[in-house]
Coordinates of C-alpha atoms in Angstrom, one line a residue:
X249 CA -5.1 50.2 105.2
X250 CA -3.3 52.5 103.1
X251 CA -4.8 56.0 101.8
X252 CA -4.1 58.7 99.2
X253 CA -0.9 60.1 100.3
X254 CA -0.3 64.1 99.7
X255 CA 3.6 64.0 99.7
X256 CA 4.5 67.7 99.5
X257 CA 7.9 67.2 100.6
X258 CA 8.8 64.8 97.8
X259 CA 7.6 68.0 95.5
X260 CA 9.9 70.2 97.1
X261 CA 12.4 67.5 96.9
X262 CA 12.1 67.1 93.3
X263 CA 11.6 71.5 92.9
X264 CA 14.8 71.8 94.7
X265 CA 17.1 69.3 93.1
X266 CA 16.0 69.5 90.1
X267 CA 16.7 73.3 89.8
X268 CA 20.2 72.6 91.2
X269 CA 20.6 69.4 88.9
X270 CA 20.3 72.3 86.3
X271 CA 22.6 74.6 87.4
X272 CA 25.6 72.2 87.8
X273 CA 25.0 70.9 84.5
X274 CA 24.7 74.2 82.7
X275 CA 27.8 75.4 84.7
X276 CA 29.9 72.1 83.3
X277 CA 28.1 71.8 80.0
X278 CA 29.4 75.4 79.2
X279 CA 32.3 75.1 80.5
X280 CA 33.3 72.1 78.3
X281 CA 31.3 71.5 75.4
X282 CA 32.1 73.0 72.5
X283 CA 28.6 72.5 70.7
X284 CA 25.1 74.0 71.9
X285 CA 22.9 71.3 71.4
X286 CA 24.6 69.0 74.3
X287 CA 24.0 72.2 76.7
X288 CA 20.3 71.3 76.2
X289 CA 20.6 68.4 77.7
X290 CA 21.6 70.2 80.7
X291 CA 18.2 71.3 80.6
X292 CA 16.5 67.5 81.1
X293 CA 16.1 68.2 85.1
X294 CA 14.5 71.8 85.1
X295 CA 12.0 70.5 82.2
X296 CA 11.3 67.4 84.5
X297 CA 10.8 69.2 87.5
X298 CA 8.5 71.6 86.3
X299 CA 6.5 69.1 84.6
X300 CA 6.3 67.2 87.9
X301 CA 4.8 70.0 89.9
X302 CA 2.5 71.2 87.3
X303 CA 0.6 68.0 86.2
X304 CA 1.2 65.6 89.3
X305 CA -1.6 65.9 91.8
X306 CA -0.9 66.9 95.3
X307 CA -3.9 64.0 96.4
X308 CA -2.1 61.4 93.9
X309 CA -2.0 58.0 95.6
X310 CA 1.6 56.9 95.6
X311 CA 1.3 53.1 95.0
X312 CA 4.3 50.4 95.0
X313 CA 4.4 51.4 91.2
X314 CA 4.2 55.3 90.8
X315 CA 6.6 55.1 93.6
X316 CA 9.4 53.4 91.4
X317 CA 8.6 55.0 88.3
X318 CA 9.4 58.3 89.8
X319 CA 12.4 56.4 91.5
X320 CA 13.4 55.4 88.2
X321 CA 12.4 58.9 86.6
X322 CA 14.8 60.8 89.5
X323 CA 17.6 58.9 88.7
X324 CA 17.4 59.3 84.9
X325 CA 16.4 63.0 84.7
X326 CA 18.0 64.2 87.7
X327 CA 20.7 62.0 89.2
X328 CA 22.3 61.1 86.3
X329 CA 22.5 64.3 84.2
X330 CA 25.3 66.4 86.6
X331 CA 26.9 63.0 86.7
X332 CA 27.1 62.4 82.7
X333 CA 28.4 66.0 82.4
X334 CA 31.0 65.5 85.2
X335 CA 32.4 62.8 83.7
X336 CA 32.7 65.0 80.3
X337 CA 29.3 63.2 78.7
X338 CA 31.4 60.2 78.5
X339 CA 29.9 56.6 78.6
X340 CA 31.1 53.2 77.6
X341 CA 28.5 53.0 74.2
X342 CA 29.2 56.2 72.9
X343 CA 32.5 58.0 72.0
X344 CA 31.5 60.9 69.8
X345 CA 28.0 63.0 70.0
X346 CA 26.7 63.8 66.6
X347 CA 25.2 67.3 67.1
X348 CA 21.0 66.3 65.3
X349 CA 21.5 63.1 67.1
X350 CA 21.5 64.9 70.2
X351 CA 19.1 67.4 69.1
X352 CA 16.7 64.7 67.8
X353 CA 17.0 62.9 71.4
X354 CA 16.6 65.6 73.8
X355 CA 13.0 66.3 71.8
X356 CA 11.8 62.5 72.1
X357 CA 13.1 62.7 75.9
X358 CA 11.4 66.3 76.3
X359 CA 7.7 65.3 74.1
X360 CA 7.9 61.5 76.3
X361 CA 8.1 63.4 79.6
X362 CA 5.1 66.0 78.3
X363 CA 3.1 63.5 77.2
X364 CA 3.7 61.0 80.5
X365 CA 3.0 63.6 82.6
X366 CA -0.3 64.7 80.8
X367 CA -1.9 61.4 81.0
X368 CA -0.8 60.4 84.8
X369 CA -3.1 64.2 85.7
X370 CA -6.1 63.0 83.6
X371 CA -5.8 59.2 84.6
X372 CA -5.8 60.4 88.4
X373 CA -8.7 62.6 88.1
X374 CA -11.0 60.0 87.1
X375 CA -9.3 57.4 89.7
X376 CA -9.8 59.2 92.8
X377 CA -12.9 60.3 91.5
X378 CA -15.0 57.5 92.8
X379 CA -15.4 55.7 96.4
X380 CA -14.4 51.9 97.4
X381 CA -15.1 49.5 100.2
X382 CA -12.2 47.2 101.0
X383 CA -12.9 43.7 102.1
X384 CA -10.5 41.9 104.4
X385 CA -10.5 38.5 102.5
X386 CA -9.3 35.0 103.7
X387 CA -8.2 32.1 101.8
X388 CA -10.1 29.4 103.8
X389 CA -9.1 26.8 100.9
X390 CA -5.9 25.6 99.5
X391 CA -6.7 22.6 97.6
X392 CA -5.3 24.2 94.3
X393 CA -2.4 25.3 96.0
X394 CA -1.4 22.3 97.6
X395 CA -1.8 20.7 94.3
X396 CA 1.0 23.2 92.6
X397 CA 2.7 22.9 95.6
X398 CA 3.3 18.7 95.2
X399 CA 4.3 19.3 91.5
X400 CA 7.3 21.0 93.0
X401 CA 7.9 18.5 94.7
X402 CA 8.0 16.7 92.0
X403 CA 10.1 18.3 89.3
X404 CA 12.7 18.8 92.3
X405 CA 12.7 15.1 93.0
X406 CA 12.5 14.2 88.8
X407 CA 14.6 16.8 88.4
X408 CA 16.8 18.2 91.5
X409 CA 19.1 20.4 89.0
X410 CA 16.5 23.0 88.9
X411 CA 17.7 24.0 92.4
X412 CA 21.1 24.9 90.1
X413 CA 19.2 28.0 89.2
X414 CA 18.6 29.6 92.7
X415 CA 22.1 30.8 93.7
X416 CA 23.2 32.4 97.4
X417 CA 23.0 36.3 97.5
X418 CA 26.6 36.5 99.4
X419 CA 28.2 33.5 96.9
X420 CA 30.2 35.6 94.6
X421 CA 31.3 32.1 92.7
X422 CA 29.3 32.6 89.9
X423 CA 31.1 36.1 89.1
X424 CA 34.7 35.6 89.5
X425 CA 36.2 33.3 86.9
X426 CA 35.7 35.9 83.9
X427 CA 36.5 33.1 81.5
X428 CA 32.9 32.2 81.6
X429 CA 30.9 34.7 80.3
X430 CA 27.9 35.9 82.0
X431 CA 25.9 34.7 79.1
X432 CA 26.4 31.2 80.1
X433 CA 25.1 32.1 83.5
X434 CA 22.2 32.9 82.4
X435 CA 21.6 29.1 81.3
X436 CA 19.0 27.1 83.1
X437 CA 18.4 24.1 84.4
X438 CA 16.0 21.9 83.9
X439 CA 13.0 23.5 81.9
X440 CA 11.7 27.1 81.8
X441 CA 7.9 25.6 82.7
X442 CA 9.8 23.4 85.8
X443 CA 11.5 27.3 86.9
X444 CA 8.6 29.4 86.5
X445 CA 6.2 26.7 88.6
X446 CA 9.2 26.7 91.6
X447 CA 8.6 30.4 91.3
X448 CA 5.4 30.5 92.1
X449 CA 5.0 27.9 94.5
X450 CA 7.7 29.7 96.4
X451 CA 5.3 33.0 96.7
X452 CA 2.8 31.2 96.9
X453 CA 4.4 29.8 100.1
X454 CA 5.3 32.7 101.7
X455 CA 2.1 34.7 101.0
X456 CA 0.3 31.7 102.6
X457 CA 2.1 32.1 105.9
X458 CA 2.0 35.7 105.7
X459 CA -1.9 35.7 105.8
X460 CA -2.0 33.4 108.1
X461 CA 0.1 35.3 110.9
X462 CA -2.0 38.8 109.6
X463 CA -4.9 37.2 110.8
X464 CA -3.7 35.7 114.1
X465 CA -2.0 38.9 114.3
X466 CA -5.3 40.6 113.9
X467 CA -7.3 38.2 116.3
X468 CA -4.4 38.8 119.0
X469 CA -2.8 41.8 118.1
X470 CA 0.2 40.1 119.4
X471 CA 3.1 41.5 117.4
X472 CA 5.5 38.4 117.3
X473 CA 3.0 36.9 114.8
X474 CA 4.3 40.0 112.3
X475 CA 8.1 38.5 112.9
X476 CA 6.7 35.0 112.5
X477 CA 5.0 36.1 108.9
X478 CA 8.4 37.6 108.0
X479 CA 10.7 34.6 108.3
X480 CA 9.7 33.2 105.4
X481 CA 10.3 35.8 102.8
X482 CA 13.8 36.5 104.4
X483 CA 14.9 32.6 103.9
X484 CA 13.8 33.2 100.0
X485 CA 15.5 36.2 99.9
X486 CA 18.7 34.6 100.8
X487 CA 18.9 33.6 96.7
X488 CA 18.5 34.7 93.3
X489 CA 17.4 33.5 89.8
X490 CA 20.5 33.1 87.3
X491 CA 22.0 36.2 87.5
X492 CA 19.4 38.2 87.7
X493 CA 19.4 41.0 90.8
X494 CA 15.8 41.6 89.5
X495 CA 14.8 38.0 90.5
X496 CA 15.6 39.6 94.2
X497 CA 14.7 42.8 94.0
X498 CA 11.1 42.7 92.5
X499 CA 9.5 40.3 95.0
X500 CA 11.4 41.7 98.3
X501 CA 10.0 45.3 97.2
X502 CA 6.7 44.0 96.8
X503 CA 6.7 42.1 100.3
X504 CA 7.3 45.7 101.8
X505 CA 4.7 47.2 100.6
X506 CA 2.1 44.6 101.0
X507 CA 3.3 43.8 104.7
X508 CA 3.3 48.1 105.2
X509 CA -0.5 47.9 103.7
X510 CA -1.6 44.7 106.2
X511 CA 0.5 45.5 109.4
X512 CA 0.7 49.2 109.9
X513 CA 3.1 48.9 112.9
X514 CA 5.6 47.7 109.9
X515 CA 7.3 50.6 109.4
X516 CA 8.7 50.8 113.0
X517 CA 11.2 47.9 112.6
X518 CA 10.0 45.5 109.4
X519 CA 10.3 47.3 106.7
X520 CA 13.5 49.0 108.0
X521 CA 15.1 45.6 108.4
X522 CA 13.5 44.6 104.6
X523 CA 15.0 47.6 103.0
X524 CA 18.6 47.6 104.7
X525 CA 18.7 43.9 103.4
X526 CA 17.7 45.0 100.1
X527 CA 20.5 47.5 99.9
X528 CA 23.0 45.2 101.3
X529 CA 22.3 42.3 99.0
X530 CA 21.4 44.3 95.5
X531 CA 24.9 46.4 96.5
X532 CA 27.1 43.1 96.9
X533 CA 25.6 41.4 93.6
X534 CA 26.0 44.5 91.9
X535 CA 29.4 44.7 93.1
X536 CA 30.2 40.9 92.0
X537 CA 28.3 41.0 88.2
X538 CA 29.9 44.4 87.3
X539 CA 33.4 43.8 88.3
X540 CA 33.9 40.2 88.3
X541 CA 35.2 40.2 91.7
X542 CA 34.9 38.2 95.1
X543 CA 36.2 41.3 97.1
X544 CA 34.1 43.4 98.3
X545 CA 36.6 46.3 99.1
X546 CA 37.6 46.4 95.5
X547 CA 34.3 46.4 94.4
X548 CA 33.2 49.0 96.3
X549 CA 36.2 51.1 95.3
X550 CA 35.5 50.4 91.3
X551 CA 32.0 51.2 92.0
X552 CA 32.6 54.6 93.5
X553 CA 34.5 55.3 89.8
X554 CA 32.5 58.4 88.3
X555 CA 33.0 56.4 84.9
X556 CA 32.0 52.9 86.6
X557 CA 29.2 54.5 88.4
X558 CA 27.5 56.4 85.0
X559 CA 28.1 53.6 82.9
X560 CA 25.7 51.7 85.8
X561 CA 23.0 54.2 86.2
X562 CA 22.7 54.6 81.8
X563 CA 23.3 50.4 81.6
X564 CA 20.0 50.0 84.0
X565 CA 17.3 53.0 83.7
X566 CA 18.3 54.1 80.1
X567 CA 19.5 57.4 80.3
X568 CA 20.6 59.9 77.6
X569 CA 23.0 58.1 76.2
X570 CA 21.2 54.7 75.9
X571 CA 18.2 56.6 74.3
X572 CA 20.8 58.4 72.4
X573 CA 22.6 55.6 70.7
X574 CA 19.4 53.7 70.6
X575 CA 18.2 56.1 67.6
X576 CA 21.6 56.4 65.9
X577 CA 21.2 52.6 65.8
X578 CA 17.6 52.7 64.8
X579 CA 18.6 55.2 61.6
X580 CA 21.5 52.6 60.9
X581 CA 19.3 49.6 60.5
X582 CA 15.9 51.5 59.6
X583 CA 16.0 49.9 56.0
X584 CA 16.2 46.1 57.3
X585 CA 12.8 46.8 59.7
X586 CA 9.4 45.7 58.6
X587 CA 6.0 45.0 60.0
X588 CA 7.7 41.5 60.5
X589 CA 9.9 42.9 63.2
X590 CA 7.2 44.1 65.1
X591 CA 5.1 40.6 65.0
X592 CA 8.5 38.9 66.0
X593 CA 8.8 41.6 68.8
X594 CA 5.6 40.1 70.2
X595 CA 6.0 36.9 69.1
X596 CA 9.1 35.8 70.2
X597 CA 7.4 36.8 74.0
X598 CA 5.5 34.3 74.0
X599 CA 5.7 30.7 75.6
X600 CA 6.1 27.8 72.7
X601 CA 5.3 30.2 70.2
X602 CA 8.7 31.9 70.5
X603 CA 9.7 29.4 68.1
X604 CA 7.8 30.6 65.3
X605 CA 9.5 34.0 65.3
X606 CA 12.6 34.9 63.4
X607 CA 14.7 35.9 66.3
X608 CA 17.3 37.5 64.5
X609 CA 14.7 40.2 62.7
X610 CA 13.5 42.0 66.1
X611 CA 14.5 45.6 67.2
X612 CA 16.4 44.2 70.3
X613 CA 18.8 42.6 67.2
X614 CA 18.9 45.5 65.2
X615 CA 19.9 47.7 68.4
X616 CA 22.5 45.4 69.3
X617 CA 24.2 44.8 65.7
X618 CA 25.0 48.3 65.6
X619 CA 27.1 47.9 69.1
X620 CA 28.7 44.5 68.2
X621 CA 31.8 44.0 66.5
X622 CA 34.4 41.0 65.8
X623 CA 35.4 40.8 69.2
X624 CA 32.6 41.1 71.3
X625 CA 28.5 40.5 70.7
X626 CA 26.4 43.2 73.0
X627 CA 23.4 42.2 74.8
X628 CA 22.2 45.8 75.6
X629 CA 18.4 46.6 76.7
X630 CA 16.8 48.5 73.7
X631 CA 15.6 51.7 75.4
X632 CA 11.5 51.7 75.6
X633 CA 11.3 55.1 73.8
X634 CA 13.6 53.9 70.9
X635 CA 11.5 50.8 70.4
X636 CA 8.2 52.9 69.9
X637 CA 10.5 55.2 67.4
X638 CA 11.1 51.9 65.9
X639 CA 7.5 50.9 65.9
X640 CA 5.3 53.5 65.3
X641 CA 7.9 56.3 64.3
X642 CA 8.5 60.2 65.3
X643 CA 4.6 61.1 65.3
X644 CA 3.4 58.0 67.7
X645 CA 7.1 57.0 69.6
X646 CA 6.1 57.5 72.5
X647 CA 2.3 54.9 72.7
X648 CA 5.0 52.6 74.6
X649 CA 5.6 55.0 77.5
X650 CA 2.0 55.9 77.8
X651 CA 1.2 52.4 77.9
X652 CA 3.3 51.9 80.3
X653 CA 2.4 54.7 82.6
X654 CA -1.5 53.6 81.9
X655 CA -0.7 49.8 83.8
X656 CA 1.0 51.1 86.4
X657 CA -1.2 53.8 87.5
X658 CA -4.1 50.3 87.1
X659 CA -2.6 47.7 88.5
X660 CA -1.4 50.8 92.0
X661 CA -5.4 51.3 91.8
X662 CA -6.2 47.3 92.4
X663 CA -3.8 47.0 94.7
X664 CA -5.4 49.8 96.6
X665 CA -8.7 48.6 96.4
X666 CA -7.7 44.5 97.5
X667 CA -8.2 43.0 100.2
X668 CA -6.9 40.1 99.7
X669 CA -3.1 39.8 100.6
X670 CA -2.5 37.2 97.6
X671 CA -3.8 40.0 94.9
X672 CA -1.8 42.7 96.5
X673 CA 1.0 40.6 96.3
X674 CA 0.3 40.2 92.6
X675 CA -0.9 43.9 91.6
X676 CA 1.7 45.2 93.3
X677 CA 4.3 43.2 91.7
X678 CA 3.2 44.4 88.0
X679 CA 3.2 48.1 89.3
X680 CA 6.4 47.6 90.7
X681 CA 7.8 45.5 87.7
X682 CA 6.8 47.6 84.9
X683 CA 7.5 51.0 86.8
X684 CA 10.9 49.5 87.3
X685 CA 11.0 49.0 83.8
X686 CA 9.7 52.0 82.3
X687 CA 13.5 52.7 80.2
X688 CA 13.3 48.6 79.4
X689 CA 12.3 47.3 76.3
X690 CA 8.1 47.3 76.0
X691 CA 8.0 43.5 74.1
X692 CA 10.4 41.8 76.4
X693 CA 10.1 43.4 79.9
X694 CA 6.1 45.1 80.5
X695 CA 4.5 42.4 77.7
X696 CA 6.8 39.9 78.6
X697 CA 5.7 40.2 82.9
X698 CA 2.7 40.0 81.9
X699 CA 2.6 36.7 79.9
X700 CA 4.9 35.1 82.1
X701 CA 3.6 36.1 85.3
X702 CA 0.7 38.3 85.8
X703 CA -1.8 35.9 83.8
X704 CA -0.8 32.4 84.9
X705 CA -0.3 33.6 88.9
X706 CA -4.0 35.4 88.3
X707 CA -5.4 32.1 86.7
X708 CA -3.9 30.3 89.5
X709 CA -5.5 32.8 92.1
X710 CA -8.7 32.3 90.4
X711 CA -9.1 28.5 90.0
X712 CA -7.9 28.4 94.0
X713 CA -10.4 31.3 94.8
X714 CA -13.5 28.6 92.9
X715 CA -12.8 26.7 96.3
X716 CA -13.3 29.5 98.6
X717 CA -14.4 33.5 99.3
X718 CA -15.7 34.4 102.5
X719 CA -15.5 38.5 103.1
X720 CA -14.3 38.5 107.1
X721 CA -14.1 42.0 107.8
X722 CA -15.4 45.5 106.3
X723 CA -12.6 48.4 106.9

């Protein structure tokens, strides 16, 4: 089983780049700008860094989540700031840098970070502060789960256009004819209820066989019962959801680290093979939805574009600019926001109750208005930090990203304690989820997960577990 991990080398990691993150941004910034306040956002990766190594415990437990968020947070604060000034702070959403804008943002960035990293030291203190016993736990029933499994069956044979909606990672069909916008690939078939149970009973599926060759695997030790329990996940990772690369990425993340927590001799060909995969197929579909392209050459090519390549990173983990134009947006529409945008932030989350919401007054809209003109409608995530400015204002923006930070370090500290492999599987997909969307907009992406996955998967868990519970081994 997995223990606390003291990764010193990932501190010096972040020390050192961070430090020189700085110093080619300063050296640029300077160099080019013609305004100070821009050269403090130069600053972003020597503030992060320090932050990092004075409030992150060495005896932290790196869990699937605190993992990505830092993933996330390296690439934000440290990846991406040289980049933005090498490319001369130039993104596709904003063309001119009003000098308080900037000002305004680089102190919500800055007070977020402060704040963040203040509650992961004090929320770790009192984790690791207490002992736990982990129980190796069969499943010696699936009567529950043989009955969602024949529902399946049966939407698919009702139904068989809700297959439409899984789509072959190397297909690049869906992309190429840019007639079709990718709003209209996001359509599905069939009904969102008939999608969401084909979701589960497909990880439902694989985590069955998966615990059934960790325990063979633990009777024998024979090892080709670890390749058996792998087979499985790799068929399902041969297709996506719609067009979303998250639909891919989320679950095949959280198979690593569960099969790395059950099989310890993963790591010596598994969970290479997993993660090679995973940057294969996430680096082909990014390739196709960015640039509209079957080839693979000339995506790779438009990818390795300093423009194309910042436009990505700020599009998907919210950098500067995002947060940036996010509150020039939010001052643009501040007049038109209410306490009914927040309840319609919430609301419209919700399954069946969605229509009761007046979609067009929610902060996603607002954001979006701002970007949208005559000849094109944006569809932009609104930036987490922006949507607490939104919410709660300058004294309390930043309750969503403490929030945030709060489930994540939770739902890494059940995971740690399970031993059963079907809660792993579903603790460790919230970490991962909501780390990964720690720059996302709080309503729709860490609210949203949680209604739509986290709470019908734990309800199935728990009606299947009424069948069954028999502790097998003490570790």
């Amino acid at each position: 089983m997995e223990k606390v991990t003291k990764s010193h080398k990932f501190r010096y990691i972040v020390l050192f780049s961070s430090l020189l993150a700085t110093i080619i941004s300063l050296f640029i910034s300077t160099s080019i700008s013609s305004f100070l306040e821009i050269n403090l956002v130069a600053l972003i990766p020597f503030f992060y860094g320090m932050l990092f190594i004075l409030f992150v415990p060495k005896n932290i437990f790196w869990g699937p989540g605190f993992i990505m968020l830092n993933i996330v947070f390296f690439i934000r604060y440290i990846i991406f700031i040289p980049i933005f000034f090498l490319n001369d702070f130039e993104t596709k959403i904003v063309s001119y840098y009003e000098p308080n804008y900037v000002l305004y943002t680089f102190f919500l960035i800055l007070i977020e970070l402060i704040v963040i990293f203040i509650v992961i030291n004090i929320v770790n203190k009192r984790m690791n502060s207490r002992d736990s016993v982990i129980l190796i736990i069969k499943n010696n029933n699936f009567y529950f789960f043989s009955i969602i499994f024949i529902l399946s069956i049966i939407v698919i044979a009702r139904n068989s256009s809700v297959l439409s909606n899984f789509n072959f990672v190397f297909n690049p069909s869906k992309y190429i004819d840019e007639s079709v916008g990718l709003a209209k690939s996001e359509f599905i078939y069939g009904s969102g209820i008939e999608l969401e149970l084909l979701k589960y009973t497909i990880i439902i599926f694989n985590l069955y066989f998966l615990e059934k060759y960790y325990f063979l695997f633990l009777n024998t030790q024979r090892q080709y019962y670890m390749y058996l329990a792998i087979l499985p996940i790799l068929f399902s990772s041969l297709f996506y959801i719609g067009i979303s690369r998250s639909s891919l990425l989320l679950p095949l993340l959280t198979y690593i680290f569960v099969f790395n927590k059950f099989f310890p001799r993963a790591y010596k060909f598994v969970t290479p093979l997993f993660i090679t995969y995973l940057v294969v197929s996430m680096t082909v579909l990014s390739i196709f939805k960015q640039f509209r392209t079957d080839s693979i050459a000339e995506g790779t090519e438009k990818f390795g574009d300093i423009n194309n390549f910042t436009n990505i990173l700020n599009d998907y983990t919210s950098c500067f600019p995002n947060v940036y134009q996010g509150f020039v947006n939010s001052e643009v529409y501040k007049n038109k926001r209410n306490y009914e945008t927040v309840f319609n932030d919430y609301l419209s989350v919700f399954p069946f109750l969605h229509r009761f919401a007046d979609l067009d007054n929610r902060t996603t809209v607002h954001f979006n208005l701002a970007f949208s003109n005559i000849h094109k409608t944006s569809h932009r995530i609104l930036p987490l930090t922006i949507q607490g400015y939104m919410h709660f204002g300058l004294l309390f923006f930043y309750i969503y990203a403490v929030l945030t930070v709060l489930l994540v370090l939770k739902f890494d500290d059940l995971y740690r304690n399970s031993g059963s492999i079907y809660y792993s599987f579903l603790y460790a997909f919230l970490a991962i989820g909501i780390g990964f969307s720690i720059g996302h907009t709080f309503t729709a992406h860490i609210i949203g997960r949680l209604i739509k996955f986290f709470i019908p998967m734990y309800i199935i868990f728990l009606i299947n577990r009424k069948f069954r519970s028999k502790s097998l081994k003490k570790i």
